[in-house]
Short mmCIF file of C-alpha atoms in Angstrom, two decimals:
data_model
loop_
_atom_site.label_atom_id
_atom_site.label_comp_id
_atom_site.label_asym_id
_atom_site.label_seq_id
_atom_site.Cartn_x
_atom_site.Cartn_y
_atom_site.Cartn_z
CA UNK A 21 9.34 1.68 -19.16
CA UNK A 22 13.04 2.63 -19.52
CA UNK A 23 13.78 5.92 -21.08
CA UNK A 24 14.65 4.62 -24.50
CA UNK A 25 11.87 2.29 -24.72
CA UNK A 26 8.95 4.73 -23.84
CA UNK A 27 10.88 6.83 -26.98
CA UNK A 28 10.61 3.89 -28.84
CA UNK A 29 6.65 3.25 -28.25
CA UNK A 30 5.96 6.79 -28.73
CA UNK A 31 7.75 7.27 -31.75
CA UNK A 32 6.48 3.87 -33.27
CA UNK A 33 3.05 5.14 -32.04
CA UNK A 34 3.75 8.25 -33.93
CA UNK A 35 5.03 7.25 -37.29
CA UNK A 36 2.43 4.39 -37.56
CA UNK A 37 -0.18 7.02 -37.42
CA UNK A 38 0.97 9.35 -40.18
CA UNK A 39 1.61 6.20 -42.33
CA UNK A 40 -1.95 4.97 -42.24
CA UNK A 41 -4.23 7.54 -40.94
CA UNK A 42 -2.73 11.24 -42.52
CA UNK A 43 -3.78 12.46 -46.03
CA UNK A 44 -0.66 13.63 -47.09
CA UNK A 45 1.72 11.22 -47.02
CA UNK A 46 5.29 12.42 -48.09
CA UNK A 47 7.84 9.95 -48.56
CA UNK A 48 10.25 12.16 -47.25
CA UNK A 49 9.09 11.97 -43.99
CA UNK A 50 7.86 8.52 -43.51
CA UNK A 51 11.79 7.62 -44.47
CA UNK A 52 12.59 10.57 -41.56
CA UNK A 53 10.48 9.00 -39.52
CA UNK A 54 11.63 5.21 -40.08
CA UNK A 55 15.16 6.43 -40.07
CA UNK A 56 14.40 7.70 -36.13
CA UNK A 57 12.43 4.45 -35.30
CA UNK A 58 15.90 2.25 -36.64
CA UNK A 59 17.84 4.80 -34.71
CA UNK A 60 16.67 4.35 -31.61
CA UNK A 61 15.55 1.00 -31.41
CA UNK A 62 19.43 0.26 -32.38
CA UNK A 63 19.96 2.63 -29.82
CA UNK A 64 17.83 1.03 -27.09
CA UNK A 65 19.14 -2.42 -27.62
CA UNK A 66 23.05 -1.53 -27.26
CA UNK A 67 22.73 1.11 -24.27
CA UNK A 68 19.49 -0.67 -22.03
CA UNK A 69 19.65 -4.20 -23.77
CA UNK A 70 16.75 -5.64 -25.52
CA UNK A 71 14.16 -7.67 -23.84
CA UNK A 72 11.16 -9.47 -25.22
CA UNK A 73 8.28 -7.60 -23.81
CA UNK A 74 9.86 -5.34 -26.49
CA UNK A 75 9.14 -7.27 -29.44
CA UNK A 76 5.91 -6.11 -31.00
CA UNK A 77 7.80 -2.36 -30.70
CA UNK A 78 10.84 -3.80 -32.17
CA UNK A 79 8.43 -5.30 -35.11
CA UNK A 80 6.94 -2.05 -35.88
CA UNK A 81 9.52 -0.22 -37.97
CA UNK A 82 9.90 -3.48 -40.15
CA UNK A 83 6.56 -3.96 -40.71
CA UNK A 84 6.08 -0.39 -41.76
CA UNK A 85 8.85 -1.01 -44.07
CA UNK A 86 7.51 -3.74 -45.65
CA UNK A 87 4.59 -1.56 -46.12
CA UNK A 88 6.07 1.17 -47.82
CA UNK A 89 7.52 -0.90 -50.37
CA UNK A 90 4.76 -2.64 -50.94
CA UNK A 91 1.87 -0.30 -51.11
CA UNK A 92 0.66 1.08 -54.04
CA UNK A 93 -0.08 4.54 -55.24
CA UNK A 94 -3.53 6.12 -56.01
CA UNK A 95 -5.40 2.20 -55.33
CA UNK A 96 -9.21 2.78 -53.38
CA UNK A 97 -9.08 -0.02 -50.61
CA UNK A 98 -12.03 -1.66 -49.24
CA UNK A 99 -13.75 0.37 -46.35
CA UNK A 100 -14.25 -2.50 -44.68
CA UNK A 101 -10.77 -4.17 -45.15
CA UNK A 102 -9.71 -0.47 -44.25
CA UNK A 103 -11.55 -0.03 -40.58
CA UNK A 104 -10.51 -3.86 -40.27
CA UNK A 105 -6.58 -2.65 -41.02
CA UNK A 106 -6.79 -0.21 -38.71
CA UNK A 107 -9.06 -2.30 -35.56
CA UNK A 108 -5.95 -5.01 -36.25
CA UNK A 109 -3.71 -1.92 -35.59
CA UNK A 110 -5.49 -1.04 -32.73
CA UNK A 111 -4.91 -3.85 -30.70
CA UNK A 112 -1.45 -4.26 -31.77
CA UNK A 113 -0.54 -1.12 -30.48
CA UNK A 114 -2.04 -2.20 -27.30
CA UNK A 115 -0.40 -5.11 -26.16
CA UNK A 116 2.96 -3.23 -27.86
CA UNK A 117 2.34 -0.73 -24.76
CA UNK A 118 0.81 -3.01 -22.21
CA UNK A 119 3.35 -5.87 -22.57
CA UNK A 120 6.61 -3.89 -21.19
CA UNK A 121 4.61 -1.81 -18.74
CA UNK A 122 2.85 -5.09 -17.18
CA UNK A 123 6.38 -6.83 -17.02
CA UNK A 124 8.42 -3.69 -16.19
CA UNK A 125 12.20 -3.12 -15.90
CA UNK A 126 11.28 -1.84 -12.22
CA UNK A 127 13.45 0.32 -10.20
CA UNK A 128 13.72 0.42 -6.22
CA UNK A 129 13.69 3.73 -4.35
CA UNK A 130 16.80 4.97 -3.09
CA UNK A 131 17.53 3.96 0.28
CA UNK A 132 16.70 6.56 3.11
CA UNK A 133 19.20 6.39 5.58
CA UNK A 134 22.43 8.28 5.89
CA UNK A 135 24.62 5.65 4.67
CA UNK A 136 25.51 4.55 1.21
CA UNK A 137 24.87 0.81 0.87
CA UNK A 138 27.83 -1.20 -0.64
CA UNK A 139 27.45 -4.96 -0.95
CA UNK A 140 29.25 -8.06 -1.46
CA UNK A 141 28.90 -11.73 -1.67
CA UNK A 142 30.29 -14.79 -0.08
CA UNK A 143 30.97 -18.83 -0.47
CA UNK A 144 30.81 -20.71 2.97
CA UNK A 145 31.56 -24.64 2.94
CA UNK A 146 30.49 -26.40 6.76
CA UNK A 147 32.58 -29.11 6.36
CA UNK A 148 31.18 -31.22 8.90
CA UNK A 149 27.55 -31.21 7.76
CA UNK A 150 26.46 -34.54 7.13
CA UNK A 151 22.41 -33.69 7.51
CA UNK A 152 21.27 -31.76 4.61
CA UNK A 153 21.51 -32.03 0.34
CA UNK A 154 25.07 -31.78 -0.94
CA UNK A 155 26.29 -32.10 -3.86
CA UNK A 156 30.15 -31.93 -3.09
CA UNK A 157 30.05 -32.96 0.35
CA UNK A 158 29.82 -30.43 3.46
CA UNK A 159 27.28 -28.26 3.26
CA UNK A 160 27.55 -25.36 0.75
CA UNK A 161 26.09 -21.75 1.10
CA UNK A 162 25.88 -18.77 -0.76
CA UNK A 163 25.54 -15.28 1.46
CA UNK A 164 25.29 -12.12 0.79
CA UNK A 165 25.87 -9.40 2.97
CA UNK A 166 24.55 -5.52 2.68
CA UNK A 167 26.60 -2.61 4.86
CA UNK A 168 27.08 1.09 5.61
CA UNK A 169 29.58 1.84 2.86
CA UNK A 170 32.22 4.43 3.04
CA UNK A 171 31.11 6.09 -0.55
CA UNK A 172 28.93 5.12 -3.36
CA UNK A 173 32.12 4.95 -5.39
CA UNK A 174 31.58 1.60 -8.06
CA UNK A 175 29.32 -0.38 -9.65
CA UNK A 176 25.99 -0.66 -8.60
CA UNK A 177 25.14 -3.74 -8.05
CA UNK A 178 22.66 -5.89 -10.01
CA UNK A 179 19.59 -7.26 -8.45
CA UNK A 180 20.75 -10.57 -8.76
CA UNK A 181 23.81 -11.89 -11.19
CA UNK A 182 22.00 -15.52 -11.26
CA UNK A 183 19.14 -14.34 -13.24
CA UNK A 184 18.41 -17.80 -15.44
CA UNK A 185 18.93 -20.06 -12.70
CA UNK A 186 16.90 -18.41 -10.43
CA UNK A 187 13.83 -17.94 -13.24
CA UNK A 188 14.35 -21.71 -14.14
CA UNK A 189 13.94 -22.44 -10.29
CA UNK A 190 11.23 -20.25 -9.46
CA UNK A 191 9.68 -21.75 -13.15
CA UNK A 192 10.07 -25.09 -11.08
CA UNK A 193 8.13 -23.85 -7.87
CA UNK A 194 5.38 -21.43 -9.30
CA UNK A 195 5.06 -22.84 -13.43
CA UNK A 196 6.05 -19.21 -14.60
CA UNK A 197 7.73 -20.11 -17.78
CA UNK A 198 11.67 -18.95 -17.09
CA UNK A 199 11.72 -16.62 -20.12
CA UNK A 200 8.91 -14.59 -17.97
CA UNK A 201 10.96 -13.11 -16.16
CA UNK A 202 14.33 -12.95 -17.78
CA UNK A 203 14.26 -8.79 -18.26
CA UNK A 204 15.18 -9.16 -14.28
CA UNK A 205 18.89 -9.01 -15.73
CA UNK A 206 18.11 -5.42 -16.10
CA UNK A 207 17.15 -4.55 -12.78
CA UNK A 208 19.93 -2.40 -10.73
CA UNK A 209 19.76 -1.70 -6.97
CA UNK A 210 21.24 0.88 -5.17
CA UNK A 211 24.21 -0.83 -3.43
CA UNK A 212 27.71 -0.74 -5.35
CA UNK A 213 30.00 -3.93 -5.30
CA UNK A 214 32.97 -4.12 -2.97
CA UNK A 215 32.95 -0.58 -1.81
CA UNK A 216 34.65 0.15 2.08
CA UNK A 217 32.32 -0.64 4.99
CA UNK A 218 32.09 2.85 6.88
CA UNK A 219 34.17 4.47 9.23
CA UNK A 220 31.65 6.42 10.88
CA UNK A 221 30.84 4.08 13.28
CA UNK A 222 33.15 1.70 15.02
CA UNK A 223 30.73 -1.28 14.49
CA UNK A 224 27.35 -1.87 13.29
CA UNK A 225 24.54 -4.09 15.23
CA UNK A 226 24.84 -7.44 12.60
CA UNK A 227 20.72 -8.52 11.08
CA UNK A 228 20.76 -12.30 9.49
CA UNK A 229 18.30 -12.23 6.55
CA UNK A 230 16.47 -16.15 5.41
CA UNK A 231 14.18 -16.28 2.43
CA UNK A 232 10.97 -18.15 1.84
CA UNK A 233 10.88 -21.92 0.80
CA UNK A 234 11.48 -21.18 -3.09
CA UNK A 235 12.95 -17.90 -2.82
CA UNK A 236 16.07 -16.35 -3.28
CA UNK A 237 18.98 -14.29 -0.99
CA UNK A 238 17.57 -11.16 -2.85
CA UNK A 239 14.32 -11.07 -2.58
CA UNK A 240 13.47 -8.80 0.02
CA UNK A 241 15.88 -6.23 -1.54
CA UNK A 242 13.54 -3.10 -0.80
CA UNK A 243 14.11 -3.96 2.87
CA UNK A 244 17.85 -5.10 3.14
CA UNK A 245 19.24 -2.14 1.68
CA UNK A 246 17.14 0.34 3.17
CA UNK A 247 18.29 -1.77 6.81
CA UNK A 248 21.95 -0.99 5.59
CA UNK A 249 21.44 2.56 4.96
CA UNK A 250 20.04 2.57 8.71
CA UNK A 251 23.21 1.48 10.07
CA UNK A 252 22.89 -2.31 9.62
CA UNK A 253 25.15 -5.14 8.41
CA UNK A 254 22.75 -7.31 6.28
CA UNK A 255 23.40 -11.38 5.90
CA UNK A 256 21.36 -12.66 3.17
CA UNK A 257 21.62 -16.40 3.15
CA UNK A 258 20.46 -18.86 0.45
CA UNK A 259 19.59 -21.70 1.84
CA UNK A 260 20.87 -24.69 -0.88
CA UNK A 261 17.80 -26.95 -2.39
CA UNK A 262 15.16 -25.16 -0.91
CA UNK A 263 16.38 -21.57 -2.81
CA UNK A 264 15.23 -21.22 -6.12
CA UNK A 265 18.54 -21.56 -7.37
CA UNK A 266 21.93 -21.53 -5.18
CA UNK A 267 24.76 -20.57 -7.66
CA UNK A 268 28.54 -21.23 -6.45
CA UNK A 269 31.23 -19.11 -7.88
CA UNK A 270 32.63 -21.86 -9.53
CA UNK A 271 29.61 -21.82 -11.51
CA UNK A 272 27.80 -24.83 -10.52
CA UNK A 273 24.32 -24.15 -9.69
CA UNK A 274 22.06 -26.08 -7.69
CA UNK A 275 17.47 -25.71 -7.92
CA UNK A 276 14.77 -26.52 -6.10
CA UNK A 277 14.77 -30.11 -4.47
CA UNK A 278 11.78 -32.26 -6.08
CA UNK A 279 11.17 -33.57 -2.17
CA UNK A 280 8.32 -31.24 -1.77
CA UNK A 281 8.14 -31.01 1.81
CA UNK A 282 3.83 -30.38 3.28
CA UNK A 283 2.55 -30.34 7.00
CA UNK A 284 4.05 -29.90 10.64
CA UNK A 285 5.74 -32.90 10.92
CA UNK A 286 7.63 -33.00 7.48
CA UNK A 287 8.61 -29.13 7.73
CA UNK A 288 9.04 -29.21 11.51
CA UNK A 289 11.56 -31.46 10.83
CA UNK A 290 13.25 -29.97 7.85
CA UNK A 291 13.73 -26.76 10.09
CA UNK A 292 16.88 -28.19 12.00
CA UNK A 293 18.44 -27.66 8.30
CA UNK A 294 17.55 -23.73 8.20
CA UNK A 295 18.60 -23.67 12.36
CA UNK A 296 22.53 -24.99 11.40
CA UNK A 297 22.64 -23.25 8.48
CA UNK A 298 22.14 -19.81 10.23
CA UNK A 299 23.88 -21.04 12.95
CA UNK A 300 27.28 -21.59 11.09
CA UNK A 301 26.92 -18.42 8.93
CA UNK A 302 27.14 -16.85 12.52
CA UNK A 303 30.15 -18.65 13.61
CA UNK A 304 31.79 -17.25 10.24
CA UNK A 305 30.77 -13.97 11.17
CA UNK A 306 33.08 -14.49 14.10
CA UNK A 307 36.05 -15.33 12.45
CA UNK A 308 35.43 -12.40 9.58
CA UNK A 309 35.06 -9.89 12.70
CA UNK A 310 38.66 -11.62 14.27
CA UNK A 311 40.76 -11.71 11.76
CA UNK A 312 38.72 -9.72 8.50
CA UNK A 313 39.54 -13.52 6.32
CA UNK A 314 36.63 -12.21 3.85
CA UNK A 315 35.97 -8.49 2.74
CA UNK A 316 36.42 -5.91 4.85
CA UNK A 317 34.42 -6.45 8.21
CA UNK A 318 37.00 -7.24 10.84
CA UNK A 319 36.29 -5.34 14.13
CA UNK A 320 32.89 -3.83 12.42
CA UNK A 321 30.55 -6.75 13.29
CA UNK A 322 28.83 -5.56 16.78
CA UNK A 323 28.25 -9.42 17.42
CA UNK A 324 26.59 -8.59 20.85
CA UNK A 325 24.37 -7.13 18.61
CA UNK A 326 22.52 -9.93 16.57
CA UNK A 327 18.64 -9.87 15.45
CA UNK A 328 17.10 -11.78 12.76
CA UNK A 329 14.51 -11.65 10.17
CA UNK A 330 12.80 -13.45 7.23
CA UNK A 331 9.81 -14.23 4.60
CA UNK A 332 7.37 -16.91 5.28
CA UNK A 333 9.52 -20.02 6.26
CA UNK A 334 12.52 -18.01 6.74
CA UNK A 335 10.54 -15.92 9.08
CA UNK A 336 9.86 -19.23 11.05
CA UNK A 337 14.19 -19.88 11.20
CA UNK A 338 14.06 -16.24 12.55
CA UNK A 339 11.71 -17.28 15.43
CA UNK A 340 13.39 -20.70 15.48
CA UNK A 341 17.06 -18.69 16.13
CA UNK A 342 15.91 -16.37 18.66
CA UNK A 343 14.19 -19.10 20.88
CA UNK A 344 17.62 -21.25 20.12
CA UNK A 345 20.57 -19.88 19.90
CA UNK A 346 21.38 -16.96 22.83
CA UNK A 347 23.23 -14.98 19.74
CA UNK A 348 20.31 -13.65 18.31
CA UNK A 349 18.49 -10.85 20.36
CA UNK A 350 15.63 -9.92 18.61
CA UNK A 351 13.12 -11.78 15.64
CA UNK A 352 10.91 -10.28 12.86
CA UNK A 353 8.76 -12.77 10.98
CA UNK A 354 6.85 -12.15 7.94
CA UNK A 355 4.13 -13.64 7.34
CA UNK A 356 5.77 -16.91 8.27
CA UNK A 357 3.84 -20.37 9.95
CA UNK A 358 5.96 -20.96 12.79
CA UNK A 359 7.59 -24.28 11.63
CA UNK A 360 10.50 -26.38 13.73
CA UNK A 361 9.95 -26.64 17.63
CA UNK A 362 6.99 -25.31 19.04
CA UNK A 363 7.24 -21.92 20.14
CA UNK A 364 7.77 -21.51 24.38
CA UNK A 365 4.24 -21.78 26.29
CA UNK A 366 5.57 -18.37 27.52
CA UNK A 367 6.63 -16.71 24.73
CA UNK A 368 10.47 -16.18 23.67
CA UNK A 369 11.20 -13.65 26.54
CA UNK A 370 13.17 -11.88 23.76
CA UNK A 371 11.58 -8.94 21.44
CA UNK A 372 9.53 -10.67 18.55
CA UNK A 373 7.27 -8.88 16.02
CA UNK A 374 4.91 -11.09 13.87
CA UNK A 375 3.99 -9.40 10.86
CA UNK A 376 0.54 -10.90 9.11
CA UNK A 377 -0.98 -10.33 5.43
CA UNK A 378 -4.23 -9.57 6.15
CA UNK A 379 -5.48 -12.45 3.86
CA UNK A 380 -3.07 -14.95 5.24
CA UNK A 381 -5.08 -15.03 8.50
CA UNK A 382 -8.22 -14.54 6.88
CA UNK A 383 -10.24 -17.95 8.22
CA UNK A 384 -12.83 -17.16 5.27
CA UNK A 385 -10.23 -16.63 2.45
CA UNK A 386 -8.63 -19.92 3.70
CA UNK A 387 -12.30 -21.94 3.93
CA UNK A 388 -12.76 -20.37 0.22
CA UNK A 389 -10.07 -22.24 -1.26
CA UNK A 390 -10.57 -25.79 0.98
CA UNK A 391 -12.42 -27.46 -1.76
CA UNK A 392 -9.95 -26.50 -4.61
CA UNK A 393 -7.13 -27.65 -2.31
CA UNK A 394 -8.92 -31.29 -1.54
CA UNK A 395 -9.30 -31.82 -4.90
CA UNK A 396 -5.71 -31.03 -6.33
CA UNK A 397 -3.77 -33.10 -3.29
CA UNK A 398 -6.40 -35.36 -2.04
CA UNK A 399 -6.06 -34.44 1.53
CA UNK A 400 -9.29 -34.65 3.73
CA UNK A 401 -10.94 -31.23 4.79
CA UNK A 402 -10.07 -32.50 8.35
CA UNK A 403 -6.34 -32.29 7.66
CA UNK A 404 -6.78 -28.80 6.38
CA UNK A 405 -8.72 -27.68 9.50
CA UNK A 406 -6.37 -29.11 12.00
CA UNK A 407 -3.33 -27.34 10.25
CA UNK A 408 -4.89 -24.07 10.24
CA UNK A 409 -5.68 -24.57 14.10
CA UNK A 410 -2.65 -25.68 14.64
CA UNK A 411 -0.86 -22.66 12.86
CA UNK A 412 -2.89 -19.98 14.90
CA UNK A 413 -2.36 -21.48 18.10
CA UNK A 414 1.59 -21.22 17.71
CA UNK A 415 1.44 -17.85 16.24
CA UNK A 416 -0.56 -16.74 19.69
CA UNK A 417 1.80 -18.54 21.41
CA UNK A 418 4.70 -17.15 20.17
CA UNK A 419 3.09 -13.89 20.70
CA UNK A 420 2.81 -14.70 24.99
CA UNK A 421 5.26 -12.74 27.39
CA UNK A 422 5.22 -9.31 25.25
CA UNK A 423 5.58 -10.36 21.50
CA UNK A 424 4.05 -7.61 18.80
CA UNK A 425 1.33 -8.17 15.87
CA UNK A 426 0.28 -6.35 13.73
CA UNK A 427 -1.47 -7.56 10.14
CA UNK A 428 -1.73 -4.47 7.24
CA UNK A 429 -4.64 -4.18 5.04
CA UNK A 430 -4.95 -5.33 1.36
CA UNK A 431 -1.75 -8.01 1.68
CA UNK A 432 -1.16 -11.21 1.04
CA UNK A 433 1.84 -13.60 1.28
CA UNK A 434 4.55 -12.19 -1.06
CA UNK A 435 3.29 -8.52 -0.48
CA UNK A 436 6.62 -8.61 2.62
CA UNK A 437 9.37 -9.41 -0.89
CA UNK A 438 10.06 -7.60 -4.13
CA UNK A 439 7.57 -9.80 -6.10
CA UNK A 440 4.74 -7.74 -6.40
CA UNK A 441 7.10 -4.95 -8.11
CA UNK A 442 7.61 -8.00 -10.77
CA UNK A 443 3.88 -6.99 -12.23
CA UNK A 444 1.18 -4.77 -11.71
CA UNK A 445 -0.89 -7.64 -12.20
CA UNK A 446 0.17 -9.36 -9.21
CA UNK A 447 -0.85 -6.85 -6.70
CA UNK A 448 -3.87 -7.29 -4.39
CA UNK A 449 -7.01 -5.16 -4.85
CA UNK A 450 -6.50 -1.56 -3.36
CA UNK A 451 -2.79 -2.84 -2.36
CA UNK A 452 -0.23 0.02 -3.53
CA UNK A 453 2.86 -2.05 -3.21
CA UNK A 454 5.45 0.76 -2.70
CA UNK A 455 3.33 1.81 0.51
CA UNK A 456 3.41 -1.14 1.93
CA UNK A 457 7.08 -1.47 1.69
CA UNK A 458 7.03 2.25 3.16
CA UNK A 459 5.53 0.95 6.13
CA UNK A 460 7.13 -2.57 6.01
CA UNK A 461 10.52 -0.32 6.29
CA UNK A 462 9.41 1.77 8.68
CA UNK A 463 8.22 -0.53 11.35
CA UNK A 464 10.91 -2.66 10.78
CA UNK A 465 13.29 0.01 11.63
CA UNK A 466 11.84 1.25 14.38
CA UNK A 467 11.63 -3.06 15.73
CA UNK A 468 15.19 -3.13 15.26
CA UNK A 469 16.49 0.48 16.22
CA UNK A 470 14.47 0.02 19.62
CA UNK A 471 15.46 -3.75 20.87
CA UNK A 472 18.47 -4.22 18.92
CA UNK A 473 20.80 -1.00 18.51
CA UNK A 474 18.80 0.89 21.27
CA UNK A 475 19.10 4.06 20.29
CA UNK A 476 15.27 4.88 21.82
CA UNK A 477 12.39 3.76 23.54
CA UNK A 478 9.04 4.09 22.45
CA UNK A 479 10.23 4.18 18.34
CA UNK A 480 7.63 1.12 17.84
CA UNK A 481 4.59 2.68 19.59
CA UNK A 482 5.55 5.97 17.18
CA UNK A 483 4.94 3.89 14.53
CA UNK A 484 2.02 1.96 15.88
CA UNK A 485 0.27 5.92 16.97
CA UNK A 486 1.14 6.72 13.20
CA UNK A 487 0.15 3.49 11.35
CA UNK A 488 -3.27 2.76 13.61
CA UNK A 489 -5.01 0.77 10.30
CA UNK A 490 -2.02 -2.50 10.79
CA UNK A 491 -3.05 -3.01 14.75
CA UNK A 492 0.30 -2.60 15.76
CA UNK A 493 0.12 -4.37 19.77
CA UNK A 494 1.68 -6.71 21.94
CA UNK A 495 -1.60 -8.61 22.96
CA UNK A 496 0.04 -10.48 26.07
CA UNK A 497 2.38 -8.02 27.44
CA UNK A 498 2.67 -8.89 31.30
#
């Protein structure tokens, strides 16, 4: 909870008790203590903003009011209407502290690199796209890019600025009601808005960032900023109709396409979209670095310099990029089936790292939920079988010629975003979500400080030596 609204519970907590429980009840100070509650509820709603997992705190001084008013002097209650009053009050109080703490106001940790992060973000129309959703003709994209800044000086930036259309989109995708999640207004990161890219190095190695199917430019922002902070320049893409929500500055907005795309051959296919996307956000990166047209990167993109990573199908564009377009040097994937082309009998013959959640390549978790998944689609078991072998034999495939693994215990699919900071509820059992992204961050600098900037050798095998649970290898180095 925010600092004003643990005050809040506390105090509610408080004054609720010596209104129903204490045997000397003095006006005086039930109207002191009402007087605080008012206070700083007031207080709480103008300075953090009010949110609804607040409610049933925001209820309490009125209710209390209503109380005082109403109650009269000297009457004997009912015992059992009594210990009935105060069971009711019981669980009241509980779900007024369990609602905000289950739906928090989270906060990210601060970045650990030497550089401040500054961050800003960027419309890009490919006017000669004729192959994927439009709604103005050309294709239109949304980026957003995370640097070594100069200072901290500004605003820091928001988690994301698009909160409704992105709740409403991911309401569309996973049937979380939009209101849900609409406290995620509140959420700051650690980046400020517009600030000067830094001067302390004459250009910084450039990392392209893709979401998953559904997801959003933002979500992975434990990872992007803490990359920037490292010495990276960060390129967030959200890729239009398959994002939850793409929002143009103009303020049209665009969801979720209702072509939901399953299999190989449908999302093999729909991969060429992700490839030219990326592709064209890289050719812009040119022209910024030439002639500094948008913000203030000219001369600071290292464009020899040019890895690649991503969440679940966005980790399968990173793999897709590195085996396609000689640009891009090196390719995490997260957790993602590798989607598009099949990957090169040899391997990429470029650094890879596959990251796994150790139930997303659990063959019994996957068995465990075949029934459940015949029954909702009505797709045979076969079809289910064959896609799972299918999936394993690219990911070993993509792993030939030298390509790392390495699967951490207790994760699933979204443990590699932000979403499990969303709720306590949503993490895994014996998964502590901020140690995962620890070691998420770790390993992925290390990945990208040893193949891409090349400041060492050996960084990755530190990290495998001090992580030995996640298997850290490269099973088919030569």
């Amino acid at each position: 909870m925010r600092l004003l609204e643990l005050i809040l519970v506390v105090l509610a907590i408080g004054v609720f008790l010596w209104f129903v429980v204490s045997k000397t009840k003095k006006q005086k100070m039930i109207v002191i203590g009402l007087a605080a509650l008012y206070i700083v509820a007031v207080l709480h709603v103008m300075v953090e903003g009010p949110r609804w997992q607040m409610v049933f705190a925001y209820l309490v001084p009125f209710l209390l009011t209503i109380g005082m008013l109403f109650r009269k002097q000297g009457r004997r209650q009912n015992r059992l209407l009594r210990w009935g009053g105060y069971g009711l009050a019981a669980v009241y109080g509980l779900v007024m502290v369990a609602t905000p703490l289950l739906l928090p106001v989270f906060s990210f940790e601060k970045p650990t690199g030497k550089y401040p992060v500054g961050t800003e973000t960027f419309y890009l129309k490919d006017e000669n796209r004729e192959d994927a959703p439009t709604i103005a003709g050309g294709r239109e994209l949304m980026v957003q890019v995370w640097y070594p800044s100069e200072n901290q000086q500004g605003n820091r930036a928001p988690y994301t600025k698009d909160v409704g259309p992105i709740t409403k989109g991911l309401e569309q995708a996973l049937s979380i009601p939009s209101w849900v999640l609409s406290h995620l207004r509140y959420v700051d990161t650690y980046a400020t808005e517009g600030s000067q890219v830094s001067e302390k190095a004459d250009t910084y190695p450039v990392i392209v960032f893709s979401h998953g199917m559904t997801g959003f430019r933002n979500q992975n922002t434990f990872q992007v900023e803490e990359l920037a902070s490292h010495g990276y320049i960060v390129v967030g893409i959200d890729h239009a109709f398959d994002a939850a929500a793409t929002v143009y500055p103009d303020g049209r907005s665009v969801l979720l396409s209702e072509n939901q795309l399953t299999g190989f051959e449908q999302l093999d296919a729909h991969m060429d979209i992700w490839v030219k996307d990326i592709s064209f956000v890289l050719d812009e990166l040119e022209k910024w670095n030439r002639s500094g047209t948008e913000g203030d990167f000219e001369g600071k993109l290292d464009l020899e310099k040019i890895g690649m990573f991503g969440h679940s199908y966005g980790g399968a564009a990173a793999a897709q990029m590195l085996a396609r377009d000689s640009r891009v040097k090196v390719a995490l994937n997260m957790d993602g089936t590798l989607y598009g082309s099949e990957p090169p009998a040899n391997g990429f013959a470029k650094p890879y790292l596959q990251m796994n959640g150790e139930k997303s390549i659990d063959k019994a978790a996957f068995d465990a939920k075949l029934d459940q998944a015949v029954a909702q689609t009505g797709k045979s078991r076969a079809s289910y079988e064959a896609f799972w072998d299918e999936s394993q034999t690219r990911r070993e495939t993509a792993l030939h010629g030298g390509g790392y693994t390495m699967t951490i215990p207790h994760t699933s699919h979204m443990s590699f975003t932000d979403f499990h900071l969303f709720s306590p509820l949503l993490e895994n059992k014996g998964e502590q979500i901020e140690e995962v992204h620890h070691l998420i961050n770790d390993v992925s600098i290390a990945f990208f400080d040893e193949y891409l900037a090349g400041k060492a050798t050996g960084l990755l095998q530190e990290q495998a030596n001090k992580h030995p649970e996640v298997g850290l290898e490269a099973p088919f180095a030569p």
